Every structure is written in C-alpha cells, then in structure tokens.
Tab-separated table of C-alpha atoms in Angstrom:
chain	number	residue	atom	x	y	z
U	25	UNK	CA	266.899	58.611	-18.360
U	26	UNK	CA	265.230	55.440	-18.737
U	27	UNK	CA	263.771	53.716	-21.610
U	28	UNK	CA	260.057	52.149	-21.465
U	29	UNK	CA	258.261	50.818	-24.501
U	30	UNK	CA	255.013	49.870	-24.249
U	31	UNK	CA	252.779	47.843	-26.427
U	32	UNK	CA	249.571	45.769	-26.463
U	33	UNK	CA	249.900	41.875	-25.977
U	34	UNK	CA	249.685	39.182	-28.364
U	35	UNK	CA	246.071	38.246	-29.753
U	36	UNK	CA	245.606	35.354	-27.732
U	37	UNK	CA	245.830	36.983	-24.243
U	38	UNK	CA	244.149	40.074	-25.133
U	39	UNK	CA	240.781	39.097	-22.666
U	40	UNK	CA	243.168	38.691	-19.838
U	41	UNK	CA	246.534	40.966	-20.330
U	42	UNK	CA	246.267	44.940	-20.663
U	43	UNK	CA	249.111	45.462	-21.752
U	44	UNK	CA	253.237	44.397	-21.771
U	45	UNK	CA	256.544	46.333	-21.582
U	46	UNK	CA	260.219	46.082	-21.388
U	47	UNK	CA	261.536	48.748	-19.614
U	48	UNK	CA	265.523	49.817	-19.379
U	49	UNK	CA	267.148	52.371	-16.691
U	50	UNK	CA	269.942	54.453	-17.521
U	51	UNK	CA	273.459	55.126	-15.259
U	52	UNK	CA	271.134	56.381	-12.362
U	53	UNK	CA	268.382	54.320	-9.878
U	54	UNK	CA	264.966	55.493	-11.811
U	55	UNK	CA	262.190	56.080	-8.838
U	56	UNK	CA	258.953	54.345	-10.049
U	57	UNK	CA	255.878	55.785	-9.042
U	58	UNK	CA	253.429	52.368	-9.448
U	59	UNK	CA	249.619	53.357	-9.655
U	60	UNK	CA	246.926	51.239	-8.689
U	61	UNK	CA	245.340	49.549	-11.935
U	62	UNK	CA	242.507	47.585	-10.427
U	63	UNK	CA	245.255	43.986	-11.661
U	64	UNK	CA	248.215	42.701	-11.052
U	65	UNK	CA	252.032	42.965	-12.503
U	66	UNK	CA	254.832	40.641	-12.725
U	67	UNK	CA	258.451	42.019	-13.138
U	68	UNK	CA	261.401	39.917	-15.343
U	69	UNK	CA	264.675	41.945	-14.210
U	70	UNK	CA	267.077	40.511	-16.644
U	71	UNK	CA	269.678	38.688	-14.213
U	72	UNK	CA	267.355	39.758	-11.013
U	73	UNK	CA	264.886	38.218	-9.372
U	74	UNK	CA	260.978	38.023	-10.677
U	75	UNK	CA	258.409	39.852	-8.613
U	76	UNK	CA	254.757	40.349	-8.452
U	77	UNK	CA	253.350	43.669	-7.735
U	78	UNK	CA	249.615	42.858	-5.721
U	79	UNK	CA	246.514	44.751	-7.144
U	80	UNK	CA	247.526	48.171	-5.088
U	81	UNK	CA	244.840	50.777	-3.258
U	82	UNK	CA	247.214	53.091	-3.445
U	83	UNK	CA	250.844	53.863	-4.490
U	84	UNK	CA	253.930	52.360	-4.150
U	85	UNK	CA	257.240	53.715	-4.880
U	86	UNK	CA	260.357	51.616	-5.821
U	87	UNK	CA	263.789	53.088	-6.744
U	88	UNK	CA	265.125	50.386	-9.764
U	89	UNK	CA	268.544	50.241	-9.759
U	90	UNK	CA	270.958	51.639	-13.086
U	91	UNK	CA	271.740	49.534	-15.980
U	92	UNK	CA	268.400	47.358	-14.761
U	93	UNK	CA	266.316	45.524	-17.871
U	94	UNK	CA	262.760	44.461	-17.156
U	95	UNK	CA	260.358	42.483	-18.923
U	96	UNK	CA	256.865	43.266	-17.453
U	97	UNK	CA	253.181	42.025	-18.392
U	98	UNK	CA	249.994	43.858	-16.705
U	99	UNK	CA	247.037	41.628	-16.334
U	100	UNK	CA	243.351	43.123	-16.237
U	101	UNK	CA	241.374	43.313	-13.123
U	102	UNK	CA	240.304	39.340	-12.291
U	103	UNK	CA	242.960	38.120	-14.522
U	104	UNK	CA	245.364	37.254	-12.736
U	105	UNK	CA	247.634	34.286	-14.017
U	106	UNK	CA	247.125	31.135	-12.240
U	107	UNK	CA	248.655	31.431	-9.104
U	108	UNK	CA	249.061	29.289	-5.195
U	109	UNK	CA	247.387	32.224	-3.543
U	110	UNK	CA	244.529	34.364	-3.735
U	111	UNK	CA	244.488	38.096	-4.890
U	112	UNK	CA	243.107	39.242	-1.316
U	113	UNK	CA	246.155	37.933	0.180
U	114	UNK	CA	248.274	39.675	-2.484
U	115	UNK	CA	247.016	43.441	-2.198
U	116	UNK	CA	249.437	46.122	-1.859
U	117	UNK	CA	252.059	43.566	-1.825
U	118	UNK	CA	255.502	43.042	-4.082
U	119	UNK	CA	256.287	39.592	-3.451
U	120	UNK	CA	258.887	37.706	-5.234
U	121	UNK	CA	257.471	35.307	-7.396
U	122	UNK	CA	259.867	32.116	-5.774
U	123	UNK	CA	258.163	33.008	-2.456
U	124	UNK	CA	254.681	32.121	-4.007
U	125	UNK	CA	255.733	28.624	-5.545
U	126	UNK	CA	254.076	26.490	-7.713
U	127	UNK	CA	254.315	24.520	-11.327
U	128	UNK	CA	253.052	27.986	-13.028
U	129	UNK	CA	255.472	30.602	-11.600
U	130	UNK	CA	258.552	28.087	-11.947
U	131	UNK	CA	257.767	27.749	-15.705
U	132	UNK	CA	257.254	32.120	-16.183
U	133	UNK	CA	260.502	32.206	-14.737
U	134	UNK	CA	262.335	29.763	-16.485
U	135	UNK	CA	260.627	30.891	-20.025
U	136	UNK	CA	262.271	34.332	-19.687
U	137	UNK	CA	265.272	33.192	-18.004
U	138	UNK	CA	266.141	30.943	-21.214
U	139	UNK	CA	265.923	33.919	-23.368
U	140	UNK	CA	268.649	35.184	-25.208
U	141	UNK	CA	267.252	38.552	-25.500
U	142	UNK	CA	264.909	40.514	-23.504
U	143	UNK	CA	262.416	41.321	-26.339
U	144	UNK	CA	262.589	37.080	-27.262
U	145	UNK	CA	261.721	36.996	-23.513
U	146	UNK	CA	258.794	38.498	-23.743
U	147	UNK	CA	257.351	36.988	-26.931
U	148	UNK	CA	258.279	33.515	-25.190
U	149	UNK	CA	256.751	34.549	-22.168
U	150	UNK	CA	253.430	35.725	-23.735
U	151	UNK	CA	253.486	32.427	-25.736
U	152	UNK	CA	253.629	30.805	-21.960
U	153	UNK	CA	251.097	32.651	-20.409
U	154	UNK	CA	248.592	31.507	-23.231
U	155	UNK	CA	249.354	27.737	-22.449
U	156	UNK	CA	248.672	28.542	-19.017
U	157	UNK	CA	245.328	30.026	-19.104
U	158	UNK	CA	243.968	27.469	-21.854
U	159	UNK	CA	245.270	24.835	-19.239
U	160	UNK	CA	242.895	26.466	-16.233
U	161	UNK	CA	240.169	26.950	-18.102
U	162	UNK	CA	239.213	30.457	-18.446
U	163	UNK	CA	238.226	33.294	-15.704
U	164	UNK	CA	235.526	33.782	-13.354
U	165	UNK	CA	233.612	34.696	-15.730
U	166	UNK	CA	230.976	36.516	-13.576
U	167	UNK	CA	234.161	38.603	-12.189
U	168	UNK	CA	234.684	39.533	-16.040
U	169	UNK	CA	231.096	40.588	-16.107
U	170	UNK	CA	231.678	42.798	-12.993
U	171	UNK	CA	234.481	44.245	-14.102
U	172	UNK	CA	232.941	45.376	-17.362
U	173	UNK	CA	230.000	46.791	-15.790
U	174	UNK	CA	232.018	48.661	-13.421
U	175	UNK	CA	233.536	50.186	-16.046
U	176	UNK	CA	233.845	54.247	-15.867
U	177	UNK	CA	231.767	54.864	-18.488
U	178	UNK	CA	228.796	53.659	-17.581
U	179	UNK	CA	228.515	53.959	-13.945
U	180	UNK	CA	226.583	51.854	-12.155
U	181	UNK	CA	226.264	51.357	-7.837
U	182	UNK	CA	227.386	48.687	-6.560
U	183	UNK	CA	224.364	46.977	-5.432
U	184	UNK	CA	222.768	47.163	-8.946
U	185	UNK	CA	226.168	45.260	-10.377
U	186	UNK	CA	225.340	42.543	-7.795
U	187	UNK	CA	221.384	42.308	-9.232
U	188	UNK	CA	222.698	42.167	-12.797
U	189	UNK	CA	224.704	39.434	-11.940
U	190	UNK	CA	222.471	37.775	-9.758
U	191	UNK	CA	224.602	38.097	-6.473
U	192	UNK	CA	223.819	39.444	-3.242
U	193	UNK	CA	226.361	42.363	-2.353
U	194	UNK	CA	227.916	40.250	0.061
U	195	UNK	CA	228.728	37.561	-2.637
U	196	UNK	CA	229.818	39.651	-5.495
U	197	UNK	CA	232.035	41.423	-2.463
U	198	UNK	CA	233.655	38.072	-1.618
U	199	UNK	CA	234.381	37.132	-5.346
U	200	UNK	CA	235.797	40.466	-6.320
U	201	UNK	CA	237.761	40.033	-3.020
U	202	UNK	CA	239.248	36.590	-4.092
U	203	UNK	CA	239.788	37.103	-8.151
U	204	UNK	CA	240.516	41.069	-8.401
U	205	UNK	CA	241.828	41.637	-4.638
U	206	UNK	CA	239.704	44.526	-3.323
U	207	UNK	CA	236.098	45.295	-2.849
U	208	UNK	CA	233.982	46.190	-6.269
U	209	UNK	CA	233.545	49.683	-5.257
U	210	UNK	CA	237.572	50.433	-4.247
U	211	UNK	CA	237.686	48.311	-8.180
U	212	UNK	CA	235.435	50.717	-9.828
U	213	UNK	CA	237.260	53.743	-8.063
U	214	UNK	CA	240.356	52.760	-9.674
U	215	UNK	CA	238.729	51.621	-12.912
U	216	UNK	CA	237.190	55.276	-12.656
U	217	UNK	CA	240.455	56.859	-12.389
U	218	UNK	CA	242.291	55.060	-15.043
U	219	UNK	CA	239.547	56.004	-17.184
U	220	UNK	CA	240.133	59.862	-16.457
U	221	UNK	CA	244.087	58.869	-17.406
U	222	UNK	CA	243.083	57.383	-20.344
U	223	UNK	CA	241.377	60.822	-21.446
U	224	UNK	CA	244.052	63.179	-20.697
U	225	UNK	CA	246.762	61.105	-21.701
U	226	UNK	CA	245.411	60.039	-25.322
U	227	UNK	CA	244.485	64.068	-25.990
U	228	UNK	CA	240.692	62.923	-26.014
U	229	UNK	CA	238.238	65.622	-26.344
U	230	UNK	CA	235.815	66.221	-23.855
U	231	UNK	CA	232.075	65.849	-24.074
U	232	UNK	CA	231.291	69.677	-22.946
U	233	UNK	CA	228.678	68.341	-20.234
U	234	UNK	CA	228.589	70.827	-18.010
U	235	UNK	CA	230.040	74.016	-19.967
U	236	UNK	CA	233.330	72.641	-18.213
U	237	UNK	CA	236.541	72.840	-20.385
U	238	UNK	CA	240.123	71.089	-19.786
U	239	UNK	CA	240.457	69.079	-16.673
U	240	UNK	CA	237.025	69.571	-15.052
U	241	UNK	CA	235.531	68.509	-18.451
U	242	UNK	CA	237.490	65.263	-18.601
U	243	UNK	CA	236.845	64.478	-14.906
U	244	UNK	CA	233.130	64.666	-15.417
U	245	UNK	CA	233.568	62.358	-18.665
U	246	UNK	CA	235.554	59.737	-16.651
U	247	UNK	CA	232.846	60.160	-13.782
U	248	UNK	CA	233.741	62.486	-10.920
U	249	UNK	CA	231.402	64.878	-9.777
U	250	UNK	CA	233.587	67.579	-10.433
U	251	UNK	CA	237.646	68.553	-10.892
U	252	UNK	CA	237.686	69.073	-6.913
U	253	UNK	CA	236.408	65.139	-6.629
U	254	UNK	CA	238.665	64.084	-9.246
U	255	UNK	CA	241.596	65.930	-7.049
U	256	UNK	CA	240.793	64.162	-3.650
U	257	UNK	CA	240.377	60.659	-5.269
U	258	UNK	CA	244.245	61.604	-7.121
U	259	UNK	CA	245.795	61.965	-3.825
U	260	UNK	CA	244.118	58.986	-2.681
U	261	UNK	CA	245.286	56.795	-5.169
U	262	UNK	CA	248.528	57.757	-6.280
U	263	UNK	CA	249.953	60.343	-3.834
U	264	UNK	CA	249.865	63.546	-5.740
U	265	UNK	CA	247.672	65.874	-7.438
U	266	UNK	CA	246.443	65.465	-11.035
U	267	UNK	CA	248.793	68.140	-12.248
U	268	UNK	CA	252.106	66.887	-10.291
U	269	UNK	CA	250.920	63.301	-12.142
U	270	UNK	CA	250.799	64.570	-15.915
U	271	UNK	CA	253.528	67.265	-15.408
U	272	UNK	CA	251.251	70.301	-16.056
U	273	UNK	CA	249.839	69.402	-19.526
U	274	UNK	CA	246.970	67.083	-20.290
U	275	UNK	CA	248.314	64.571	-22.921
U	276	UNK	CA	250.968	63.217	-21.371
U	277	UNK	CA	252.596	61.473	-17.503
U	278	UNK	CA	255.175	63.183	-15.805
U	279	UNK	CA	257.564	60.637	-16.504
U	280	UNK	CA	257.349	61.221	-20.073
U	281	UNK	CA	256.281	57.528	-21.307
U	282	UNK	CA	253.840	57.002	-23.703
U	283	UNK	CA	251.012	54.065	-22.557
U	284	UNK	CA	248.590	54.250	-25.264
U	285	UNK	CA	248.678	50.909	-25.262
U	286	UNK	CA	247.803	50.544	-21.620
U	287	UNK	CA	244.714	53.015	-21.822
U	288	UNK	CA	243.280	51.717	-25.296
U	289	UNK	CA	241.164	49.357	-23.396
U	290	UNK	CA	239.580	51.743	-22.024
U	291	UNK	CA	238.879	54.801	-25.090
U	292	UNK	CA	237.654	51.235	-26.818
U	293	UNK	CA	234.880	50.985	-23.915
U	294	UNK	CA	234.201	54.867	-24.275
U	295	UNK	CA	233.662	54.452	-27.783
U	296	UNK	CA	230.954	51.802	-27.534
U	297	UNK	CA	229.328	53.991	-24.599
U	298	UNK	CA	229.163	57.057	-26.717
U	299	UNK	CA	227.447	55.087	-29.437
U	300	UNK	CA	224.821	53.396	-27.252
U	301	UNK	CA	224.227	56.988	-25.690
C-alpha cells in the first residue's frame, strides 16, 4: 500500500502551482503510472535524490522503491519554476534536478533537505518557490492567456487562440514550445483529457447533451466527439483504456488516491463556462 495525500498549494502560488503532495510507499516498490498534465513535477525523496519529471505526451512508468517518502509540487502548464533550460528540451524527460544546475534548483533542494520533517518540507519549500517567482517577475503572460483559452471547456482551434492573442500560429507554436514544452494543440489535448478526469473523478454530473449517459456523457462534456474518441485519445496519453484508468467505476483512479485537489482547477473553469453558457 502506499500513502498519497494531496492538497492545494499555499495562496501565494496558486496562479502557478496545481497542486502539492507528499506521498509514502509501503514494504513493497509502488509502480507509478505518471500521466501527462500539460506541466511539470519536481520530486523531494526524503534522503534520495530530487528529480524533475518534463511536461510528458504520454506516460511514463516508474517503480518507487519501499519505505520511499516524497515531497512533490505540480506546476500548471507555462509555469514552470525558474529553471537553466527550456521546457522543449525537458519533454518526456525525468532529469535529476543537480544535472540542470543553477542558483534556483540548489536553493529547492537545500530548503527541503534542511527539513526536519517531510510535511515542514513542503511548507518551507512552497514558502521558497514564492520568493522565487516574485524574484523573476511573473509568467509569460500571453502563455497564461493560451493556456486558459485552451481550456476544455470552451474549445477553441488553434489558429483562433493565436488571433486572440495576436500571434501568428507559428509564434504562439514557438512560445508554447519554449514555456509549456509541446505544441498548443498536443497542450489542449491533454488539458482536454484532464478535464474529462476531473469529471469522472469528482462524481460530476453530466450535461445530458446528446441523450448520452455515464462515460459517453462526460466525454462529450470534457470535449470528445464521442466515448470511442475519448477511448483512442486514453490510450494515447496514458497507455490504457478509460476503464483500466478509473478501475471500472467513474468517481475514482485505479490506484485509489483521491486528487480533488489536483482537478479543482479545472470543475472551477467548468463552473464559470456553464454560467456564461
């Protein structure tokens, strides 16, 4: 068994961090199935070495060791903390964070590592990561814009992101390429799909469009043409079907964690679409 608790991060780092965790293993290596998010994670094994997981197109499986302590932090898409290299070169990648270098990843480290508890860890470390982003200035913020637009609920093509913004398709491309790590439309496919895990894992109810009920209802919500698009995009993304993912039932993951923290971001953007609509 291992122990995961999830919760939402401090105030002050809400615009740029989804979401932090501390997560323990029990006597056996745990097998981590790590989905693509559309942002980037950094790992705190207690005695281990720090890593960063890249913005991932698709899945990537680790096996954690027993008796292993982490102290993670999950940034949203374009806000990445401030780091030597940029998110292109980073996709589908778990680096440690030593290879990477610089002033900002030698202070994360040493802010957890002078911890005396995990759970101090990650206050201190989420009292770090604010210092860090008032010190850069803020994010790209027509990346931000992007992001929000691209958004599951109100789903827009590509090339009329780029207008909104002002941006050819070929500039917004290279931005989202540099601060997020893959191309706006592979971002608003995974944006898409964390918005169909949001539904089924919060128990939301569906919208009835379509006469559809269960699955196919929610996948049309979230933005799939239908529960045989939602399927194919599944495999894509994390390597199994919808129903291997959740374990058979709707309001929950397989792996029996609960991220309703994670996927509040996104019932909050539902919310504000249903009341515009």
């Amino acid at each position: 068994m291992t122990a995961y608790v999830e919760r939402p991060p401090v105030a002050g780092l809400a615009g740029v961090v989804r979401t932090v965790w501390i997560q323990r293993t029990g006597d056996a290596p745990y097998v981590q199935r790590h989905l693509p998010t559309g942002g980037v994670e950094i790992h705190f094994p207690v005695g281990g070495r720090p890593q960063l997981l890249g913005p991932l197109t698709g899945p990537r499986i680790e096996v954690i060791p027993a008796r292993t302590t982490i102290v993670g932090v999950r940034f949203r898409p374009g806000a990445a903390p401030p780091l030597p290299a940029g998110l292109d070169e980073l996709a589908d990648q778990h680096v440690g964070l030593a290879e990477l270098g610089g002033r900002t990843v030698d202070r994360l480290v040493e802010t957890v590592a002078l911890a005396a508890t995990p759970e101090l860890g990650l206050v201190a470390l989420q009292a770090r990561l604010e210092q860090e982003f008032r010190r850069v200035g803020g994010l790209d913020p027509l990346v931000g814009e992007a992001v929000r637009v691209l958004m599951p609920w109100d789903p827009a093509g590509v090339d009329a992101v780029a207008a909104h913004l002002a941006l050819s398709a070929s500039q917004l491309r290279r931005r989202c390429l540099r601060a997020v790590g893959m191309s706006p439309k592979v971002l608003q496919r995974t944006l898409r799909f964390q918005g169909f895990l949001a539904l089924a894992q919060s128990g939301a109810i569906a919208t009835g469009r379509r006469g559809a009920d269960g699955m196919a209802s929610l996948a049309v919500d979230a933005g799939y043409a239908d529960q045989a698009h939602l399927s194919r995009e599944c495999l894509r993304l994390t390597g199994v079907t919808p129903r291997q993912l959740l374990g058979g039932d709707l309001d929950r993951c397989a792996c029996g964690h609960d991220h309703s923290a994670s996927y509040a971001p996104f019932l909050a953007a539902r919310r504000r679409s249903l009341i515009r609509v």
